[in-house]
C-alpha positions as CSV (number, residue, x, y, z in Angstrom):
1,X,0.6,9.0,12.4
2,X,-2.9,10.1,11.7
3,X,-4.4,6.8,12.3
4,X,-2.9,7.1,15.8
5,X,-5.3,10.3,16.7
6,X,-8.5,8.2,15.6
7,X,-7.8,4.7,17.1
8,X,-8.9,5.0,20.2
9,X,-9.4,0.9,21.1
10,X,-5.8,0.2,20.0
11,X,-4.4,-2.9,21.9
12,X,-1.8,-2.6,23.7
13,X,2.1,-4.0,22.1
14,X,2.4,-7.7,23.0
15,X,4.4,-8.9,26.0
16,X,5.9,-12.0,25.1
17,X,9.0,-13.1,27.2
18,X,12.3,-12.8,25.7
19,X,14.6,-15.9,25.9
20,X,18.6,-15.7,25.4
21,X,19.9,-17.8,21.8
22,X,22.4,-20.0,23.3
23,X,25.8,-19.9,21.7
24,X,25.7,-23.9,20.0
25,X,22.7,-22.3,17.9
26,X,23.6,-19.0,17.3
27,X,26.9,-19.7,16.4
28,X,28.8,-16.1,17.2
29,X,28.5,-14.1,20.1
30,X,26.1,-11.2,19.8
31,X,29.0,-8.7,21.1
32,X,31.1,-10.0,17.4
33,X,27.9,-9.7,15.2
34,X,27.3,-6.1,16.8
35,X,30.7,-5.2,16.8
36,X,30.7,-6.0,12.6
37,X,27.2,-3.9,12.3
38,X,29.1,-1.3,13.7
39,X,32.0,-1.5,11.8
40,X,29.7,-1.6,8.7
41,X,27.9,2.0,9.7
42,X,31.8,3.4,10.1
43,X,32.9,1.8,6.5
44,X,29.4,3.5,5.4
45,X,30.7,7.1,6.9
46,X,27.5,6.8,9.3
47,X,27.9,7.6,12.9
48,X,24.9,5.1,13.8
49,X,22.8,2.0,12.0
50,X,19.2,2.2,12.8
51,X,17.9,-1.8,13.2
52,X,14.1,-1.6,12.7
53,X,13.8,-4.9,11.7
54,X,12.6,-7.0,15.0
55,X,14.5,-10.3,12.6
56,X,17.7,-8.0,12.5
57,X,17.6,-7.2,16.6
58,X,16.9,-10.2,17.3
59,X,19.7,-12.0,15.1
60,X,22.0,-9.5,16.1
61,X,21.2,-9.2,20.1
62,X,21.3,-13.4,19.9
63,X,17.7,-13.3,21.5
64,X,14.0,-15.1,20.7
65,X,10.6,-13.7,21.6
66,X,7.2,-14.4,21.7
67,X,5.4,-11.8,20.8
68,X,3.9,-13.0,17.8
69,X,2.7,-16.8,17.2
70,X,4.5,-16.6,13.5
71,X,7.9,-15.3,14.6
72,X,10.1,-15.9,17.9
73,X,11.4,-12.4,17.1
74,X,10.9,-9.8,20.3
75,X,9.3,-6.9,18.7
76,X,12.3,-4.1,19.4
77,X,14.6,-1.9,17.8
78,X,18.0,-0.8,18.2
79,X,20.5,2.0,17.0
80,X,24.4,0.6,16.8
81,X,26.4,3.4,16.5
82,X,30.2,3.1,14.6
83,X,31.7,3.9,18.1
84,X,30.1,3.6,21.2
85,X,27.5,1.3,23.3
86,X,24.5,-0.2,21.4
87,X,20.9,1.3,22.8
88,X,18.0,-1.5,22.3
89,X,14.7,-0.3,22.7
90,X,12.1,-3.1,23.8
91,X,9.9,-3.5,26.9
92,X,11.6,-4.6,30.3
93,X,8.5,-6.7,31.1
94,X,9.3,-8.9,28.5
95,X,13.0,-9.8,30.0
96,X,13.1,-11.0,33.2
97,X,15.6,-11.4,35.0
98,X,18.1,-13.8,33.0
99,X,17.6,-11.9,29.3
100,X,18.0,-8.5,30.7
101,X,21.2,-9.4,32.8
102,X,22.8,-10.4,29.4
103,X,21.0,-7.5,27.3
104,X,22.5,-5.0,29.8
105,X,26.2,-6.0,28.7
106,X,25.5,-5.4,25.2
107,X,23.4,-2.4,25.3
108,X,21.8,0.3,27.1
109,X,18.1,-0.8,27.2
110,X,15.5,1.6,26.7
111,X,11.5,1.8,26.4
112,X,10.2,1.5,23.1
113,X,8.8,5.3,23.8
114,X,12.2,6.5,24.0
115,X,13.1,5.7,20.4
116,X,11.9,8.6,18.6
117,X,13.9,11.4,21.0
118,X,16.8,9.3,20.4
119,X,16.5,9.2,16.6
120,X,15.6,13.3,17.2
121,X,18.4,13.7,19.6
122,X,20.5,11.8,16.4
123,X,19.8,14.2,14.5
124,X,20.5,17.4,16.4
125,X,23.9,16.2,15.7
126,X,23.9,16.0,12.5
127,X,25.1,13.0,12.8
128,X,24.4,10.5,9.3
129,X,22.5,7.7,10.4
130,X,22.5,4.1,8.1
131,X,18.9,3.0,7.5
132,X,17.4,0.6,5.4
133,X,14.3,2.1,3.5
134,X,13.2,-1.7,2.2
135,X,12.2,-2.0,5.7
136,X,12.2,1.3,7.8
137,X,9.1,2.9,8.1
138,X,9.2,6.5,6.7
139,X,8.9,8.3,10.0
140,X,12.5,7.1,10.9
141,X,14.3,9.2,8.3
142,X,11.6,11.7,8.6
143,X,12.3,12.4,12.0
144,X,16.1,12.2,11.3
145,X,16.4,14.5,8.3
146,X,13.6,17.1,10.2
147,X,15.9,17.2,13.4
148,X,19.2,18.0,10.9
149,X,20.5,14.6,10.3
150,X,21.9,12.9,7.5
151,X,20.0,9.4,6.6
152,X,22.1,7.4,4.3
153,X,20.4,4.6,2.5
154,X,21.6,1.1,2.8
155,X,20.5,-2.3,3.1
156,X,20.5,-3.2,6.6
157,X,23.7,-4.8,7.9
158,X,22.2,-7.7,9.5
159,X,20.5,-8.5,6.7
160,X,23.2,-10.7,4.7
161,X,25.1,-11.7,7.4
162,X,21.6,-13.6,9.3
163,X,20.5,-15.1,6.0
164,X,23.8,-16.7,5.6
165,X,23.6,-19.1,7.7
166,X,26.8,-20.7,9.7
167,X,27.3,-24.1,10.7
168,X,25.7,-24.0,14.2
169,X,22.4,-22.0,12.6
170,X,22.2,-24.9,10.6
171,X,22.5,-27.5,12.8
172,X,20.1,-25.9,15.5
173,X,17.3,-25.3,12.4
174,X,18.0,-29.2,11.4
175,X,17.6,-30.0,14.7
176,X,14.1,-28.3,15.7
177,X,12.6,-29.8,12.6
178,X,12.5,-33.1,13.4
């Protein structure tokens, strides 16, 4: 990013903590909702989905944040691939001890630095990689397609599935607006 070279009083990302979504509000365990993400890249030919959105991690991952005062979304990303362990990339400071216990038996957990090797190292394999270019930046299938992956165009898999909400989802948003 050109910007980046010029921006030299950049704050730094945000640190809020990251709390687990209990199961009475989230109504499906995160290991089901990943486990149909990654059925969905496999049904799509895809060896991996890229989740850029921090609405679709966090829906998918069962987890809040607070690194922004308009969103209880942790901002993170997260490859799924069609077979294999999930990697999440967010900041370990923002865990503690509780959230990153659970994260660690759904996914490897990365920095957020590591994301572009991975999505490099993706590539190398020529593996094709689901991504959703309504909400992607650029760079990710950039970096894909330059390292001699395959990016195949899709809305994201979370998408759908989080805005249709279940009966707990319900309950829980009825409950937290009184």
């Amino acid at each position: 990013n050109p910007v980046d070279a010029i921006w030299d009083d950049r704050p730094q990302p945000p640190l809020g903590s990251v709390s687990i979504q209990p199961l009475n509000l989230a109504g499906t365990l995160a290991r089901d909702k990943l486990a149909t993400i990654a059925e969905a890249a496999a049904k799509a030919g895809a060896a991996a989905v890229v989740l850029s959105d921090p609405s679709s991690v966090a829906w998918s991952f069962n987890i809040r944040g607070e690194d922004l005062p308009s969103t209880p979304h942790p901002l993170s990303r997260a490859i799924i691939p069609a077979k294999g362990r999930p990697r999440l990339f967010i900041d370990k400071r923002k865990t503690g001890i509780e959230a990153e216990a659970y994260l660690t038996q759904l996914a490897d957990l990365e920095p957020p630095s590591a994301f572009d090797d991975a999505l490099v190292s993706l590539g190398k394999t020529g593996a094709t990689v689901m991504v959703d270019p309504s909400v992607a930046p650029h760079a990710i299938s950039m970096l894909i397609r330059q390292s001699g992956g395959t990016v195949h165009s899709a809305p994201d898999p979370a998408r759908l599935p989080r805005a249709c909400k279940n009966e707990a989802e319900i309950a829980g948003s009825a409950s937290n607006s009184a």
